[in-house]
Amino acid sequence: MRKGFRGLISTGWTRVLSTCLLAVLMVYTAQAQDVVAYRFSPAHNGIAPGGIQMPVAMYWRYTASPAPQNPAAPAIVGNTIYYACRDRFYALEADSGRVIWRYPTDQPLDAQFRTTPAVAGGIVYVGATDGNLYALSATTGKYLWSFRAQGAILSPPTVVNDVVYFGSTDGRVYAINARTGEPIWRGGFRTLDAVNGAVAVADDVVYFISADQTLYAAAAATGMMVWHMRLTGTLYALSPVVADRNVYVVASNVLYVLQARSGRQLWARTLSDDIVTEPVAGNGMLYVLTRDGRVWAFDNTGKVLWNTKEPVFNNPVIAPPTLAGNVLVIGTARGGIYALDASNGSILWKYLLQSSSSTPQRPTFTDITAPPVVANGTLYVVSDDGSLTTFRADAPDSIPPVITELEPARGVAMSGAPPIRFRALISDDGSGVKTDTVQFLLDGKPVKYEFDLVKGEISYLWGTKEASATPTGQEGGAITVKPLADGRHTVKVIAEDWRGNRTEYTWSFIVDNTLRKRPATTQPRIQQGVPGVPGGAGGRRRGPGGRDEGGY
């Protein structure tokens, strides 16, 4: 009896301990996925705490006030997202986009929040254009205190060892007590111009770039200068990156790698075009983007591992990229999002993020102006229409792309004399249009089309030459073209999204060659039965079967 009882206790405690251990591991994993600093760490190396599976689909979208050129990426702690947008600061639920609190609660701030927030010790720190660094309760949003600089604070705060470091347009870098806001560096570190980039901190040294074209290193404890370096050329990237005991900075088309402790230059690489953002650096790897739309990968000795021979993106990159596992995520102006295989540069997913006010008939565009953030399997993207959009691999997406014809309009009677322009819009707000599935057929025959992902527009010009093509749009040959014959003609556009949802959309027009040639009409018509753009204000999300569900 005693033996059986002892065995029962042993078995029960083993199960309890196993359950507790699992719970501890789950909590540790969740904490490891928190994002509490600009570009994931005080060193700002751009490497996310976890990976993400591609392709992804839209999960939910929260839209606040439009904030042109908003550079503030969100911070994430547990199930709470901290998001700065224009004249308010928000805490949102990570799984729904529901607002938990906002600051100020009543009237908007008479200034703009323009920094990625930092979170430490239950306090959220965010800078504003009124010169204040605000400290708010992470739980309630209650105002705790603020520190007033002599210029706007556009530099994301960095918190290390209970000290908050940040720059200001007054040309100073400040170090203040994270609990009280009291200055630690009396008067701050003075430079000759604005310090608008993030301040990196590693191994008790603080690194920052001033608009006076100088990279500075200062002792974290005292603010005394350790070394400095004059940078020549255009400074597109205003934040230094620290990784592998090196400091990485860029100026014009040159990538500089310096020894972190001494500032001694280890190597430099001159590329074919200007480097437009801070690099991703760490784990012996380095990724940079150039203005011509190419991506470069180096090892930490400067050896080129690969580069994209053709441009990956056509629109300017405003914010630095993010590395999440083996996926490099890039956002561009006009809503382009690209996910590349970090080992070879191949495209894993691409997406056009349209403005929250966009419709399939009248698309409008928004710029991605903050670094993409990845945490807990979710991709967070800030756009300057005031939206925070989230994507997940397990987000439901059963809605096929939406196709809208532009010209010629459905049923119109027209001359068949060339040139005739055919145009349609293709959009997919779920997982995005998979461009290699797009087909354009005229009277059942594939034609060589052009597809602009940024506009979502497919077009074909019937001119003096006609090129037959494969279904993917590759050229097959050229023949002389006569006017289109009298009678009914059909246009078919076929497209799939990244989840394999397929749309075939057909419309027709009439050719009567006795008619005078006239300008083509543009009367958009949305495909019947296909919903429009999901998402929008209030954290709307896609529910089962592609439904929209209100976040609150």
mmCIF file of C-alpha atoms in Angstrom, residues 300-458:
data_model
loop_
_atom_site.group_PDB
_atom_site.id
_atom_site.type_symbol
_atom_site.label_atom_id
_atom_site.label_comp_id
_atom_site.label_asym_id
_atom_site.label_seq_id
_atom_site.Cartn_x
_atom_site.Cartn_y
_atom_site.Cartn_z
ATOM 1 C CA ASN A 300 32.015 39.749 -42.398
ATOM 2 C CA THR A 301 35.319 39.852 -44.282
ATOM 3 C CA GLY A 302 33.745 41.741 -47.184
ATOM 4 C CA LYS A 303 33.520 38.788 -49.565
ATOM 5 C CA VAL A 304 30.485 38.976 -51.867
ATOM 6 C CA LEU A 305 28.349 35.875 -51.347
ATOM 7 C CA TRP A 306 25.620 36.815 -53.809
ATOM 8 C CA ASN A 307 23.842 39.753 -55.341
ATOM 9 C CA THR A 308 20.662 40.033 -57.350
ATOM 10 C CA LYS A 309 21.695 40.588 -60.964
ATOM 11 C CA GLU A 310 18.361 42.222 -61.781
ATOM 12 C CA PRO A 311 16.527 44.813 -59.674
ATOM 13 C CA VAL A 312 14.300 43.285 -57.006
ATOM 14 C CA PHE A 313 12.323 46.481 -56.387
ATOM 15 C CA ASN A 314 11.538 49.437 -58.639
ATOM 16 C CA ASN A 315 10.495 52.034 -56.084
ATOM 17 C CA PRO A 316 12.693 53.716 -53.489
ATOM 18 C CA VAL A 317 13.476 51.952 -50.233
ATOM 19 C CA ILE A 318 12.943 54.346 -47.329
ATOM 20 C CA ALA A 319 13.418 52.087 -44.295
ATOM 21 C CA PRO A 320 16.012 49.400 -43.513
ATOM 22 C CA PRO A 321 15.254 45.723 -44.213
ATOM 23 C CA THR A 322 14.768 42.983 -41.629
ATOM 24 C CA LEU A 323 16.238 39.487 -41.425
ATOM 25 C CA ALA A 324 13.885 36.910 -39.862
ATOM 26 C CA GLY A 325 15.452 33.459 -39.859
ATOM 27 C CA ASN A 326 16.403 32.859 -43.472
ATOM 28 C CA VAL A 327 13.982 35.468 -44.847
ATOM 29 C CA LEU A 328 15.040 39.023 -45.747
ATOM 30 C CA VAL A 329 12.015 41.376 -45.696
ATOM 31 C CA ILE A 330 12.107 44.668 -47.616
ATOM 32 C CA GLY A 331 9.477 47.432 -47.787
ATOM 33 C CA THR A 332 9.401 50.167 -50.427
ATOM 34 C CA ALA A 333 7.600 53.341 -51.390
ATOM 35 C CA ARG A 334 4.206 52.760 -53.014
ATOM 36 C CA GLY A 335 3.525 49.722 -50.890
ATOM 37 C CA GLY A 336 5.925 47.079 -52.177
ATOM 38 C CA ILE A 337 6.829 44.262 -49.752
ATOM 39 C CA TYR A 338 9.410 41.664 -50.786
ATOM 40 C CA ALA A 339 10.576 38.530 -48.969
ATOM 41 C CA LEU A 340 13.859 37.050 -50.214
ATOM 42 C CA ASP A 341 15.674 33.833 -49.416
ATOM 43 C CA ALA A 342 18.653 35.144 -47.445
ATOM 44 C CA SER A 343 20.898 32.354 -48.723
ATOM 45 C CA ASN A 344 20.582 33.183 -52.436
ATOM 46 C CA GLY A 345 18.319 36.210 -53.014
ATOM 47 C CA SER A 346 15.444 34.341 -54.671
ATOM 48 C CA ILE A 347 11.991 35.843 -54.145
ATOM 49 C CA LEU A 348 9.797 33.896 -51.720
ATOM 50 C CA TRP A 349 6.857 36.332 -51.677
ATOM 51 C CA LYS A 350 5.945 39.804 -52.863
ATOM 52 C CA TYR A 351 2.945 41.935 -52.107
ATOM 53 C CA LEU A 352 1.389 45.293 -52.960
ATOM 54 C CA LEU A 353 0.089 47.083 -49.873
ATOM 55 C CA GLN A 354 -2.491 49.614 -50.945
ATOM 56 C CA SER A 355 -3.769 52.525 -48.926
ATOM 57 C CA SER A 356 -6.578 51.866 -46.449
ATOM 58 C CA SER A 357 -8.763 54.130 -48.616
ATOM 59 C CA SER A 358 -8.029 52.143 -51.767
ATOM 60 C CA THR A 359 -10.705 50.310 -53.756
ATOM 61 C CA PRO A 360 -10.297 47.909 -56.698
ATOM 62 C CA GLN A 361 -11.833 50.544 -58.984
ATOM 63 C CA ARG A 362 -9.691 53.379 -57.676
ATOM 64 C CA PRO A 363 -6.443 52.118 -56.179
ATOM 65 C CA THR A 364 -4.427 54.510 -54.063
ATOM 66 C CA PHE A 365 -0.945 53.963 -52.758
ATOM 67 C CA THR A 366 0.934 54.279 -49.519
ATOM 68 C CA ASP A 367 4.625 54.265 -48.652
ATOM 69 C CA ILE A 368 6.298 51.847 -46.258
ATOM 70 C CA THR A 369 8.500 54.150 -44.227
ATOM 71 C CA ALA A 370 9.430 52.114 -41.121
ATOM 72 C CA PRO A 371 11.499 48.930 -40.815
ATOM 73 C CA PRO A 372 9.414 45.734 -41.064
ATOM 74 C CA VAL A 373 9.086 43.922 -37.729
ATOM 75 C CA VAL A 374 8.793 40.152 -37.246
ATOM 76 C CA ALA A 375 7.844 38.562 -33.924
ATOM 77 C CA ASN A 376 6.054 35.353 -32.961
ATOM 78 C CA GLY A 377 5.477 34.376 -36.582
ATOM 79 C CA THR A 378 3.810 37.701 -37.468
ATOM 80 C CA LEU A 379 5.050 40.347 -39.896
ATOM 81 C CA TYR A 380 4.187 43.941 -38.902
ATOM 82 C CA VAL A 381 4.292 46.665 -41.562
ATOM 83 C CA VAL A 382 3.784 50.403 -40.956
ATOM 84 C CA SER A 383 2.634 52.566 -43.863
ATOM 85 C CA ASP A 384 2.202 56.311 -43.969
ATOM 86 C CA ASP A 385 -1.557 56.206 -44.515
ATOM 87 C CA GLY A 386 -1.629 55.607 -40.749
ATOM 88 C CA SER A 387 -1.961 51.832 -40.966
ATOM 89 C CA LEU A 388 -0.294 49.007 -39.099
ATOM 90 C CA THR A 389 -0.844 45.848 -41.153
ATOM 91 C CA THR A 390 -0.053 42.342 -39.954
ATOM 92 C CA PHE A 391 0.600 39.164 -41.935
ATOM 93 C CA ARG A 392 0.833 35.524 -40.886
ATOM 94 C CA ALA A 393 1.415 32.221 -42.656
ATOM 95 C CA ASP A 394 -1.650 30.742 -40.942
ATOM 96 C CA ALA A 395 -3.966 33.688 -41.676
ATOM 97 C CA PRO A 396 -7.029 32.483 -43.638
ATOM 98 C CA ASP A 397 -7.212 33.448 -47.295
ATOM 99 C CA SER A 398 -9.844 31.848 -49.500
ATOM 100 C CA ILE A 399 -10.601 34.912 -51.638
ATOM 101 C CA PRO A 400 -9.112 34.979 -55.154
ATOM 102 C CA PRO A 401 -7.637 38.107 -56.744
ATOM 103 C CA VAL A 402 -9.986 40.888 -57.823
ATOM 104 C CA ILE A 403 -9.815 41.820 -61.516
ATOM 105 C CA THR A 404 -11.252 45.069 -62.853
ATOM 106 C CA GLU A 405 -11.275 45.915 -66.556
ATOM 107 C CA LEU A 406 -10.263 49.424 -67.553
ATOM 108 C CA GLU A 407 -10.162 49.440 -71.330
ATOM 109 C CA PRO A 408 -11.737 48.740 -73.648
ATOM 110 C CA ALA A 409 -14.889 48.973 -71.566
ATOM 111 C CA ARG A 410 -17.263 46.016 -71.497
ATOM 112 C CA GLY A 411 -19.672 46.034 -74.457
ATOM 113 C CA VAL A 412 -18.252 49.138 -76.149
ATOM 114 C CA ALA A 413 -18.398 49.385 -79.952
ATOM 115 C CA MET A 414 -15.169 50.664 -81.446
ATOM 116 C CA SER A 415 -12.911 50.720 -84.478
ATOM 117 C CA GLY A 416 -10.456 47.841 -84.745
ATOM 118 C CA ALA A 417 -7.674 50.014 -86.170
ATOM 119 C CA PRO A 418 -4.431 49.858 -84.208
ATOM 120 C CA PRO A 419 -3.139 50.964 -81.804
ATOM 121 C CA ILE A 420 -5.572 49.597 -79.215
ATOM 122 C CA ARG A 421 -4.637 49.523 -75.560
ATOM 123 C CA PHE A 422 -5.956 46.817 -73.267
ATOM 124 C CA ARG A 423 -5.704 47.370 -69.494
ATOM 125 C CA ALA A 424 -6.972 45.766 -66.317
ATOM 126 C CA LEU A 425 -6.255 46.005 -62.628
ATOM 127 C CA ILE A 426 -5.451 42.971 -60.508
ATOM 128 C CA SER A 427 -5.453 43.211 -56.728
ATOM 129 C CA ASP A 428 -5.359 40.754 -53.871
ATOM 130 C CA ASP A 429 -5.441 42.010 -50.331
ATOM 131 C CA GLY A 430 -4.991 38.577 -48.781
ATOM 132 C CA SER A 431 -1.715 36.921 -49.760
ATOM 133 C CA GLY A 432 -1.014 39.050 -52.856
ATOM 134 C CA VAL A 433 -0.937 38.390 -56.599
ATOM 135 C CA LYS A 434 1.513 35.677 -57.643
ATOM 136 C CA THR A 435 2.785 37.358 -60.778
ATOM 137 C CA ASP A 436 4.099 34.264 -62.550
ATOM 138 C CA THR A 437 0.520 32.909 -62.726
ATOM 139 C CA VAL A 438 -0.899 35.920 -64.591
ATOM 140 C CA GLN A 439 -2.190 35.303 -68.116
ATOM 141 C CA PHE A 440 -3.672 37.735 -70.651
ATOM 142 C CA LEU A 441 -5.622 36.294 -73.601
ATOM 143 C CA LEU A 442 -7.188 38.067 -76.563
ATOM 144 C CA ASP A 443 -9.736 35.925 -78.398
ATOM 145 C CA GLY A 444 -8.351 32.887 -76.623
ATOM 146 C CA LYS A 445 -4.713 33.485 -77.579
ATOM 147 C CA PRO A 446 -2.021 34.561 -75.074
ATOM 148 C CA VAL A 447 -0.377 37.900 -75.772
ATOM 149 C CA LYS A 448 2.798 39.521 -74.502
ATOM 150 C CA TYR A 449 1.673 41.764 -71.683
ATOM 151 C CA GLU A 450 3.301 44.028 -69.140
ATOM 152 C CA PHE A 451 2.449 43.760 -65.451
ATOM 153 C CA ASP A 452 3.247 46.521 -62.973
ATOM 154 C CA LEU A 453 3.060 45.062 -59.463
ATOM 155 C CA VAL A 454 3.184 48.488 -57.846
ATOM 156 C CA LYS A 455 0.152 49.702 -59.785
ATOM 157 C CA GLY A 456 -1.415 46.250 -59.973
ATOM 158 C CA GLU A 457 -1.959 46.943 -63.678
ATOM 159 C CA ILE A 458 -1.713 44.496 -66.555
#
